[in-house]
Amino acid sequence: MDTMPEKKRSRDDMIDETKETGESMDIDFSDGGARRDLMTLLSRASPFGNENGELPIGEFEPLSKIGSNVVASDLAESPLSKAKVLVVGAGGLGCELLKNLALSGISNIHVIDLDNIDITNLNRQFLFRMKDVGKSKAEVAANFINTRCPWMKVTPYHGKIQDKGPSFYASFNCIISGLDNIEARRWLNATVCGLVELDSDGDPDPSTIIPIVDGGTEGFNGQARIIIPRISSCFECSLSAFPPQTSFPLCTIAETPRRPEHCIAYAFILQWPKEFPDKKLDKDSPEDMQWVYECAAERAKKYNIEGVTLMMTMGVVKNIIPAVASTNAIVSAACTNEVVKLLSFCSQTLNSYMMYMGTQSVYSHTFIYEKLEACPVCSSQVQKLTVSKSMTVNGLIQQLCSGDLRLKAPSMTSAGGSTIYMQKPPALEKATRPNLDKPLSALIESGEELTVTDPVLEHVSVTVRVTFE
Amino acid sequence: MSTNKYDRQLRLWGAKGQKALGETTLVLFRATAVGTESAKNLVLPGIGHVLVVDDAASAQKEYSSNFFLVNQDKNRAQLSWELLQELNPDVQGSFLHVAEGLSTACAKPEWWTNLWQTVKTPKILVIASDLEPGILQMVGQACAAKGVPVISVQAYGMLGICRLQTPPLPLMDPKPANTTPDLRLVRPFPGLQNLADGILWDELKSHEHSHVPYPLILAKVAKEWKSSHGGALPKTHAEKQEFRDAIKAASRDIGKEVNFEEAMKNAYTAYTERSLDLDHLASLRDSVDGLVATQPSLKTFGDLLHALDKFLKEHDNQPPLHGAIPDMTASTEGYVTLQNAYRDQAKADLAEMRQYLSSGDVSEEDLSTFCHNVHLLELYQTRTLVDEMAAKVTEELQEDWMMATMDPYEVPAMTPFLWYLGFRACQVFHQEHSRYPGVLDAWEEDVSLLQECVVKVVTSLGLQENDLVKSTLLAADPPKFAQELARYGQAEIHSISSLIGGVASQEAVKIITGQYVPLNNTYVYNGIVSVAAVYQC
């Protein structure tokens, strides 16, 4: 690490320097030396301010007189230095996001991640070193940024996003997510969309809207999007674009393996539980993975199938998605750029989805992701469901899980207030369990509304109107 | 467990790509933020060496927008390398502080000779960060003369530019997202036909019948069809329908035999042959033959192209077989047997190709990669930076630009091409005024001067009659583009630097590994609304 300068670096220094740049006319501009930075943009009026864009969020008011006559108090009034931003995930995107925010003058940051550092993170998660393997990502990342950039105050939280309640999320001006799975995105999106309060006309109260900027990558491809709850489309609106992962048919795995992947699936899906009935496969344990690999290799040999390797075994079992530094940089930078504009209004807003595909030349596409009219999370619309009269409560639960709503463990009460089925607490589950096998028509009228709650959309409830055929 | 820190990237470019990366030196011209960000994304995945070349004596003013600078009294080359080095102990590197300034140094041929001599790896890639137009031209010229690829990166206010100039590169491993399996059903090779002939429908038990792999079903049905149609395959729509009916008829229960369903779905592969573009191959051979004297790195590609030509002549224009088959409904044994038949034929084709090569130096891996991609072979060539800055215009370019303006972004003024023209105007401004517009506090005074440069650029490229260009750049009153660009004052916005650094490093990996397809030749990011596009410039 570099030795830190005596004097604590601060935003004030940055301003002083901007000031010098502006005032001294004898700067040699040809030596690649002093460059202007973001403060220049924040202090100069633009014909393309946020208010003139397609998704206007606020009006750009240049900070007065920065450039030639800056004083520190001006900066204290900068919307960037006043903002409090949450970074969800301290992995490939998260490390980049924290650096980008630090170098954009957004100093008050919280970061949340439940993971510990793994050796395979080091090819891109650049705030981590070999000595950090095994430590908390959020804590190491926060510490690195706070040390390298002394003007920063990054507060880490090592844990799940679900550990925090709505009031935690409500305390931020903006949330950026660099998550690696659909379920966490759904939860976060629903929680933040759920914060929006509607007035008696059903219009959202702007002060309760917290924008989410969401990024994702896969190999050389990635995307960045903006979610302004209730204004633009939300993550749930686009759920159908992320189909659930399909797995190999069981009979192929068990009886007619053809590909090395089938042998690996056989080893970890069928053989592991048989061999170790009391032990869950630990995908991060080298011994466990070695066992799976050997079991798969043996099966492959038996069937003359070539190509089972340890690397492939890890890929199949852990569902590894290739990841590189460059793509993380592109997506995180696009996300941060939007946060800077959302907070300062110094330029226009992405409307609303940008994708980047880097394998065959570069294909870049920016488009409006349309709202889903009956989005269960951001539309206040009732979900309509027509079922047969004989459908049981259990049958309805299955349908809510396998249908478009893709719930995980729904609980439901009727509009009349009676409890149909509750997944927890255990006492209530037990009390409502007998309802599971009853036909729905014995418990509610056709056309009655059910209030459905589910852990995947924890802080919103979905209203489902059930009509019998 | 032998877990590799490069695991997640090896899944993209493999050991061969990783080796190429390790054999490359990145020469970074100027450690501005866009430069250090590009370098970061190459140091992390394990590029072999880095040489930071910079002329800034001090970097103390820039740590607020450059992660690889801190408030220390060192020159920028040294400081940035020290911090970049921490990212990956596998990477070697050094720095070169150019006290006389890059504009002086780059003008001297002996300076370049010395520079290239300090590089010890077989491959070099240059990243030129935020270079002023005069220096950029010199760097572009020197790299072209040396046959070294150069990526010019610029972070300019809300605009980002990534521009590639490379020597001609063979593209023989493009890794497309979707590939068409090479099944050869129209003209089955003997190993395949024998397997199909060995199937006697009536003797199969029901589970065997429902596990015959679909290529064999198709080969069998096609043979029967040919024998009853004078050796011809289905041509008309009606015949194709009949052909599908014949597949259906061969099934015992089409609703239950998934393999026959797969055969129906892939019926077209039995009568539609994927033909090679022979004209394209001929023109590739001509281009490579013409270039190989000055570009020795094209020798292998040229040799392979000529071997392919001989192979095609021997085989009635059928290329070497790929050898891989997709997963399909089949018994294990049936699948493995079929797979082996394809694999054996592919091996035989590869051996034959080897015989046609004039040089023994072509590696087995190169040969098989080439044969796997015969339909996708390209020679990647870029225009030089010098030509771009001299505003040399060709008909092809003008067509490209016409397309770009005919298909604008939803908000036409946000179309990245217009902002590219704006950026070029800032370069022209620099050439005329020895500074970028808007760098002084009286930035608004530069607006009308910059607008003059906009007009110059538009006119020099012959775009003055283009409707979109006219309405947005020329006729606009007030000149919004010039206002916005002057406002930038060449400000270094970190998010723009980081994004372009990401694009540049991704392209660098493609160039170095010879895998995937690099962009040709300019990526323009409009950070106002996050719209980007690639243009030939």
Coordinates of C-alpha atoms in Angstrom, one line a residue, chain A residues 31-33 35, chain B residues 28-39 52-54 56 62 65-69 76 80 128-131 153-155 490 492 497:
Chain A
D31 CA 1.7 17.9 -21.4
G32 CA -1.3 15.8 -20.6
G33 CA -1.3 17.4 -17.2
R35 CA -7.4 17.8 -16.3
Chain B
L28 CA 0.4 2.4 -22.0
F29 CA 0.8 5.9 -23.4
R30 CA -0.2 8.3 -20.5
A31 CA -1.7 7.1 -17.3
T32 CA -4.8 9.2 -17.4
A33 CA -7.9 7.6 -15.8
V34 CA -9.1 6.0 -19.0
G35 CA -5.6 4.6 -19.5
T36 CA -5.1 3.2 -16.0
E37 CA -8.6 1.7 -16.1
S38 CA -7.7 0.0 -19.4
A39 CA -4.5 -1.3 -17.9
V52 CA 3.8 2.9 -18.6
V53 CA 5.0 5.7 -20.8
D54 CA 4.1 9.2 -19.6
A56 CA 3.4 14.2 -16.7
E62 CA -5.7 13.9 -10.5
S65 CA -10.7 10.9 -10.7
N66 CA -7.9 8.3 -11.2
F67 CA -7.8 5.3 -8.9
F68 CA -4.2 4.6 -9.7
L69 CA -2.8 7.9 -8.6
R76 CA 2.7 9.9 -13.2
S80 CA 0.5 4.7 -11.7
A128 CA -3.0 5.5 -26.2
S129 CA -4.9 7.5 -23.6
D130 CA -6.3 10.9 -24.1
L131 CA -3.6 11.8 -26.6
V153 CA -9.1 5.7 -25.8
Q154 CA -10.6 9.1 -25.0
A155 CA -12.7 10.2 -22.0
Q490 CA -12.1 17.9 -21.8
E492 CA -12.2 13.6 -17.0
S497 CA -13.0 6.7 -18.2

